[in-house]
Tab-separated table of N, CA and C in Angstrom:
chain	number	residue	atom	x	y	z
Z	1	MET	N	97.053	116.568	105.518
Z	1	MET	CA	96.416	114.898	105.549
Z	1	MET	C	94.992	114.989	105.625
Z	2	GLY	N	94.171	116.110	106.138
Z	2	GLY	CA	93.274	116.098	106.605
Z	2	GLY	C	92.409	116.075	104.942
Z	3	THR	N	93.157	117.052	104.177
Z	3	THR	CA	92.433	117.139	102.842
Z	3	THR	C	92.390	116.202	102.024
Z	4	ARG	N	93.511	115.615	102.091
Z	4	ARG	CA	93.979	113.980	101.482
Z	4	ARG	C	92.777	112.920	101.993
Z	5	ARG	N	92.653	112.857	103.150
Z	5	ARG	CA	91.509	111.947	103.796
Z	5	ARG	C	90.313	112.251	103.226
Z	6	THR	N	89.587	113.604	103.274
Z	6	THR	CA	88.564	113.848	102.817
Z	6	THR	C	88.142	113.294	101.312
Z	7	ALA	N	89.198	113.754	100.569
Z	7	ALA	CA	89.210	113.496	98.927
Z	7	ALA	C	89.061	111.910	98.722
Z	8	VAL	N	90.037	111.119	99.520
Z	8	VAL	CA	89.993	109.885	99.684
Z	8	VAL	C	88.503	109.090	100.036
Z	9	ARG	N	87.869	110.007	100.903
Z	9	ARG	CA	86.522	109.415	101.723
Z	9	ARG	C	85.391	109.755	100.292
Z	10	PHE	N	85.782	110.593	99.855
Z	10	PHE	CA	84.662	111.587	98.861
Z	10	PHE	C	84.717	110.358	97.575
Z	11	THR	N	85.888	110.237	97.137
Z	11	THR	CA	85.993	109.357	95.887
Z	11	THR	C	85.846	108.005	96.302
Z	12	LEU	N	86.036	107.680	97.220
Z	12	LEU	CA	85.624	106.141	97.732
Z	12	LEU	C	83.859	106.033	97.688
Z	13	GLU	N	83.181	107.018	98.099
Z	13	GLU	CA	81.735	106.946	98.364
Z	13	GLU	C	81.260	107.359	96.678
Z	14	GLU	N	82.042	108.227	95.901
Z	14	GLU	CA	81.648	108.000	94.414
Z	14	GLU	C	81.608	106.645	93.621
Z	15	LEU	N	82.796	106.211	94.115
Z	15	LEU	CA	82.891	105.124	93.632
Z	15	LEU	C	81.359	104.010	93.958
Z	16	ALA	N	81.227	104.099	95.002
Z	16	ALA	CA	80.051	103.115	95.410
Z	16	ALA	C	78.666	103.779	95.222
Z	17	ASP	N	78.863	104.915	94.556
Z	17	ASP	CA	77.230	105.556	93.702
Z	17	ASP	C	77.501	104.993	92.394
Z	18	VAL	N	78.692	104.694	91.644
Z	18	VAL	CA	78.603	104.525	90.321
Z	18	VAL	C	78.881	103.101	90.189
Z	19	ALA	N	79.326	102.203	90.967
Z	19	ALA	CA	79.140	100.954	90.982
Z	19	ALA	C	78.696	100.271	92.163
Z	20	PRO	N	77.330	100.176	92.381
Z	20	PRO	CA	76.778	100.016	93.794
Z	20	PRO	C	76.774	98.507	93.969
Z	21	GLY	N	76.799	97.970	95.258
Z	21	GLY	CA	76.998	96.402	95.342
Z	21	GLY	C	77.791	96.458	96.522
Z	22	ASN	N	78.138	95.052	96.829
Z	22	ASN	CA	78.877	94.590	98.076
Z	22	ASN	C	79.852	93.574	98.069
Z	23	SER	N	80.386	93.364	96.554
Z	23	SER	CA	81.053	92.380	96.284
Z	23	SER	C	82.577	92.309	96.276
Z	24	VAL	N	82.799	93.727	96.318
Z	24	VAL	CA	84.268	94.370	96.401
Z	24	VAL	C	84.545	95.311	97.280
Z	25	GLU	N	85.616	95.060	98.365
Z	25	GLU	CA	85.883	95.665	99.096
Z	25	GLU	C	87.169	96.214	98.872
Z	26	VAL	N	86.979	97.892	98.563
Z	26	VAL	CA	88.130	98.535	98.363
Z	26	VAL	C	88.652	99.516	99.288
Z	27	ARG	N	90.004	98.982	99.464
Z	27	ARG	CA	90.486	99.577	100.825
Z	27	ARG	C	91.497	100.600	100.545
Z	28	VAL	N	91.810	101.720	100.978
Z	28	VAL	CA	92.386	102.948	100.940
Z	28	VAL	C	93.091	103.106	102.413
Z	29	PRO	N	94.068	102.467	103.212
Z	29	PRO	CA	94.443	102.556	104.276
Z	29	PRO	C	95.418	103.952	104.533
Z	30	PRO	N	95.438	104.850	105.365
Z	30	PRO	CA	94.476	104.588	106.449
Z	30	PRO	C	93.476	105.699	106.601
Z	31	ASP	N	92.892	105.927	105.212
Z	31	ASP	CA	91.923	107.026	104.766
Z	31	ASP	C	90.588	106.031	104.876
Z	32	GLY	N	90.361	105.250	104.424
Z	32	GLY	CA	88.984	104.641	104.183
Z	32	GLY	C	88.675	103.604	103.422
Z	33	ALA	N	87.694	102.825	103.280
Z	33	ALA	CA	87.250	101.654	102.666
Z	33	ALA	C	85.681	101.790	102.135
Z	34	VAL	N	85.529	101.025	101.277
Z	34	VAL	CA	83.858	101.016	100.907
Z	34	VAL	C	83.857	99.426	100.090
Z	35	GLN	N	82.171	99.164	100.495
Z	35	GLN	CA	82.209	98.078	99.332
Z	35	GLN	C	81.153	98.593	98.190
Z	36	ALA	N	81.533	97.939	97.451
Z	36	ALA	CA	81.154	98.354	95.827
Z	36	ALA	C	80.991	97.157	94.688
Z	37	VAL	N	80.411	97.256	93.710
Z	37	VAL	CA	80.399	96.487	92.645
Z	37	VAL	C	79.088	95.768	92.807
Z	38	ALA	N	78.180	95.392	91.751
Z	38	ALA	CA	77.277	94.155	91.676
Z	38	ALA	C	77.731	92.694	92.132
Z	39	GLY	N	77.179	92.103	92.679
Z	39	GLY	CA	77.717	90.810	92.623
Z	39	GLY	C	77.115	90.082	94.056
Z	40	PRO	N	77.819	88.888	94.407
Z	40	PRO	CA	77.066	88.157	95.936
Z	40	PRO	C	78.022	89.118	96.738
Z	41	ARG	N	76.822	89.300	97.741
Z	41	ARG	CA	77.169	89.966	99.023
Z	41	ARG	C	77.890	89.358	100.137
Z	42	HIS	N	79.115	89.997	100.499
Z	42	HIS	CA	80.034	89.753	101.270
Z	42	HIS	C	79.696	90.084	102.704
Z	43	THR	N	79.780	89.171	103.643
Z	43	THR	CA	79.192	89.346	105.154
Z	43	THR	C	80.268	89.188	106.365
Z	44	ARG	N	81.209	88.120	105.768
Z	44	ARG	CA	82.086	87.714	107.075
Z	44	ARG	C	83.334	87.411	106.961
Z	45	GLY	N	84.407	87.734	107.295
Z	45	GLY	CA	85.460	87.354	107.515
Z	45	GLY	C	86.257	88.393	106.280
Z	46	THR	N	87.435	87.656	105.742
Z	46	THR	CA	88.140	88.577	104.607
Z	46	THR	C	87.172	88.125	103.189
Z	47	PRO	N	86.858	89.261	102.898
Z	47	PRO	CA	86.204	89.367	101.462
Z	47	PRO	C	86.698	88.432	100.220
Z	48	PRO	N	86.204	87.837	99.391
Z	48	PRO	CA	86.759	87.320	98.194
Z	48	PRO	C	87.431	88.113	97.441
Z	49	ASN	N	86.835	89.172	96.968
Z	49	ASN	CA	87.256	90.278	96.402
Z	49	ASN	C	87.757	91.637	97.062
Z	50	VAL	N	88.934	91.934	96.777
Z	50	VAL	CA	89.884	92.948	97.711
Z	50	VAL	C	90.767	93.777	96.609
Z	51	VAL	N	90.361	95.189	96.889
Z	51	VAL	CA	91.431	95.912	95.977
Z	51	VAL	C	91.878	96.683	97.384
Z	52	GLU	N	93.195	97.030	97.435
Z	52	GLU	CA	93.976	97.846	98.338
Z	52	GLU	C	95.011	98.643	97.537
Z	53	THR	N	95.042	99.898	97.988
Z	53	THR	CA	96.033	100.776	97.470
Z	53	THR	C	96.297	101.820	98.636
Z	54	ASP	N	97.455	102.782	98.293
Z	54	ASP	CA	97.663	103.821	99.199
Z	54	ASP	C	96.873	105.304	98.462
Z	55	PRO	N	96.544	105.850	99.510
Z	55	PRO	CA	95.728	107.056	99.173
Z	55	PRO	C	96.455	107.763	97.853
Z	56	ASP	N	97.466	108.089	97.527
Z	56	ASP	CA	98.127	108.959	96.509
Z	56	ASP	C	97.594	108.045	95.030
Z	57	THR	N	97.974	106.812	95.420
Z	57	THR	CA	97.626	106.032	93.983
Z	57	THR	C	96.173	106.164	93.719
Z	58	TRP	N	95.418	105.898	95.010
Z	58	TRP	CA	93.589	105.995	94.872
Z	58	TRP	C	93.258	107.128	94.230
Z	59	LEU	N	93.753	108.428	94.657
Z	59	LEU	CA	93.416	109.460	94.038
Z	59	LEU	C	93.637	109.684	92.645
Z	60	ARG	N	94.914	109.290	92.317
Z	60	ARG	CA	95.535	109.468	91.130
Z	60	ARG	C	94.621	108.316	89.917
Z	61	LEU	N	94.274	107.137	90.398
Z	61	LEU	CA	93.038	106.517	89.715
Z	61	LEU	C	92.112	107.113	89.693
Z	62	ALA	N	91.287	107.744	90.711
Z	62	ALA	CA	90.440	108.506	90.869
Z	62	ALA	C	90.009	109.469	89.856
Z	63	THR	N	91.115	110.068	89.654
Z	63	THR	CA	91.287	111.130	88.820
Z	63	THR	C	91.393	111.424	87.401
Z	64	GLY	N	91.993	110.146	87.260
Z	64	GLY	CA	92.419	109.627	85.891
Z	64	GLY	C	94.014	109.945	85.566
Z	65	ALA	N	94.841	110.348	86.408
Z	65	ALA	CA	96.301	110.598	86.110
Z	65	ALA	C	96.629	109.256	86.230
Z	66	LEU	N	96.256	108.307	86.477
Z	66	LEU	CA	97.095	106.975	86.427
Z	66	LEU	C	96.048	105.838	85.954
Z	67	THR	N	96.277	105.098	85.116
Z	67	THR	CA	95.173	103.970	84.873
Z	67	THR	C	95.117	102.828	85.377
Z	68	TRP	N	94.096	102.032	85.601
Z	68	TRP	CA	94.258	101.124	86.374
Z	68	TRP	C	95.284	99.877	85.962
Z	69	THR	N	95.186	99.596	84.558
Z	69	THR	CA	95.919	98.992	84.101
Z	69	THR	C	97.858	99.181	84.538
Z	70	ASP	N	98.075	100.525	84.414
Z	70	ASP	CA	99.339	101.016	84.867
Z	70	ASP	C	99.390	100.422	86.408
Z	71	ALA	N	98.570	100.813	87.206
Z	71	ALA	CA	98.852	100.733	88.561
Z	71	ALA	C	98.910	99.278	88.823
Z	72	VAL	N	98.124	98.321	88.422
Z	72	VAL	CA	98.596	96.998	88.928
Z	72	VAL	C	99.639	96.599	88.294
Z	73	ALA	N	99.947	96.958	86.911
Z	73	ALA	CA	101.167	96.664	86.181
Z	73	ALA	C	102.695	96.991	87.253
Z	74	GLN	N	102.604	98.355	87.741
Z	74	GLN	CA	103.522	98.656	88.418
Z	74	GLN	C	103.542	98.400	90.004
Z	75	GLY	N	102.664	97.415	90.449
Z	75	GLY	CA	102.118	96.742	91.840
Z	75	GLY	C	101.829	98.011	92.669
Z	76	LYS	N	101.072	98.888	92.342
Z	76	LYS	CA	100.792	100.217	93.122
Z	76	LYS	C	99.191	99.814	93.520
Z	77	VAL	N	98.580	98.546	92.986
Z	77	VAL	CA	97.380	98.290	93.647
Z	77	VAL	C	97.287	96.908	93.576
Z	78	HIS	N	97.034	96.386	94.733
Z	78	HIS	CA	96.552	94.901	94.971
Z	78	HIS	C	95.392	94.396	94.862
Z	79	ALA	N	94.879	93.963	94.091
Z	79	ALA	CA	93.641	93.141	93.740
Z	79	ALA	C	93.761	91.576	93.914
Z	80	SER	N	92.635	91.327	94.466
Z	80	SER	CA	92.172	89.709	94.381
Z	80	SER	C	91.202	89.327	94.405
Z	81	GLY	N	90.668	88.405	93.323
Z	81	GLY	CA	89.392	88.144	93.414
Z	81	GLY	C	88.853	88.336	91.853
Z	82	ALA	N	87.818	87.578	91.292
Z	82	ALA	CA	87.238	87.382	90.157
Z	82	ALA	C	86.776	88.757	89.694
Z	83	ARG	N	86.102	89.756	90.826
Z	83	ARG	CA	85.564	90.744	90.438
Z	83	ARG	C	86.463	91.825	90.969
Z	84	ALA	N	87.631	91.952	91.453
Z	84	ALA	CA	88.422	93.121	91.717
Z	84	ALA	C	89.191	93.874	90.525
Z	85	ASP	N	88.389	94.317	89.770
Z	85	ASP	CA	88.951	95.007	88.790
Z	85	ASP	C	88.085	95.857	88.479
Z	86	LEU	N	88.660	97.509	88.715
Z	86	LEU	CA	87.665	98.467	88.798
Z	86	LEU	C	88.227	99.231	87.597
Z	87	ALA	N	88.590	98.912	86.366
Z	87	ALA	CA	88.851	99.557	85.204
Z	87	ALA	C	87.412	100.298	84.315
Z	88	ASP	N	86.680	99.410	84.842
Z	88	ASP	CA	85.217	99.974	84.030
Z	88	ASP	C	84.708	101.206	85.045
Z	89	TRP	N	85.209	101.516	86.372
Z	89	TRP	CA	84.575	102.474	87.039
Z	89	TRP	C	85.675	103.527	87.037
Z	90	LEU	N	86.922	103.329	86.730
Z	90	LEU	CA	87.943	104.390	86.902
Z	90	LEU	C	88.810	105.087	85.566
Z	91	PRO	N	88.761	106.045	85.568
Z	91	PRO	CA	88.761	107.052	86.590
Z	91	PRO	C	87.123	107.573	86.957
Z	92	LEU	N	86.981	108.492	87.888
Z	92	LEU	CA	85.508	108.587	88.287
Z	92	LEU	C	85.406	109.810	87.681
Z	93	GLN	N	83.703	109.950	86.948
Z	93	GLN	CA	83.513	111.127	86.353
Z	93	GLN	C	82.661	111.849	86.896
Z	94	ALA	N	82.764	113.362	87.210
Z	94	ALA	CA	81.919	114.365	87.948
Z	94	ALA	C	80.401	114.229	87.579
Z	95	ALA	N	80.224	114.113	86.222
Z	95	ALA	CA	78.658	114.417	85.565
Z	95	ALA	C	78.471	112.867	84.838
Z	96	ARG	N	78.448	111.788	85.793
Z	96	ARG	CA	78.197	110.470	84.996
Z	96	ARG	C	76.460	110.588	85.133
Z	97	PRO	N	75.828	110.143	84.188
Z	97	PRO	CA	74.488	109.906	84.201
Z	97	PRO	C	74.091	108.504	85.204
Z	98	ARG	N	73.370	108.876	85.720
Z	98	ARG	CA	72.647	107.451	86.977
Z	98	ARG	C	71.711	107.002	86.087
Z	99	ALA	N	71.446	105.875	86.306
Z	99	ALA	CA	70.615	104.742	85.483
Z	99	ALA	C	69.169	104.945	86.451
């Protein structure tokens, strides 16, 4: 379980690096959460843009073993809000150029 938690947290941090911002809260309970994606900053209460999934699904999305479209269609991802679509950033890539 410790290895999975580390992998989830690492990949969430990577998402925040490739999609910097505070408009979407990505939750992978119980292992971690991060705010990412450029847009209006959220500071209080329930964020307007939330993505939530389980750790195994998150890792499959992050590595490309599962597409965003398929995960949403299968009900494995709960996404709410106009900016809560992570298809442009998943899967994460190890050597993505920095702007």
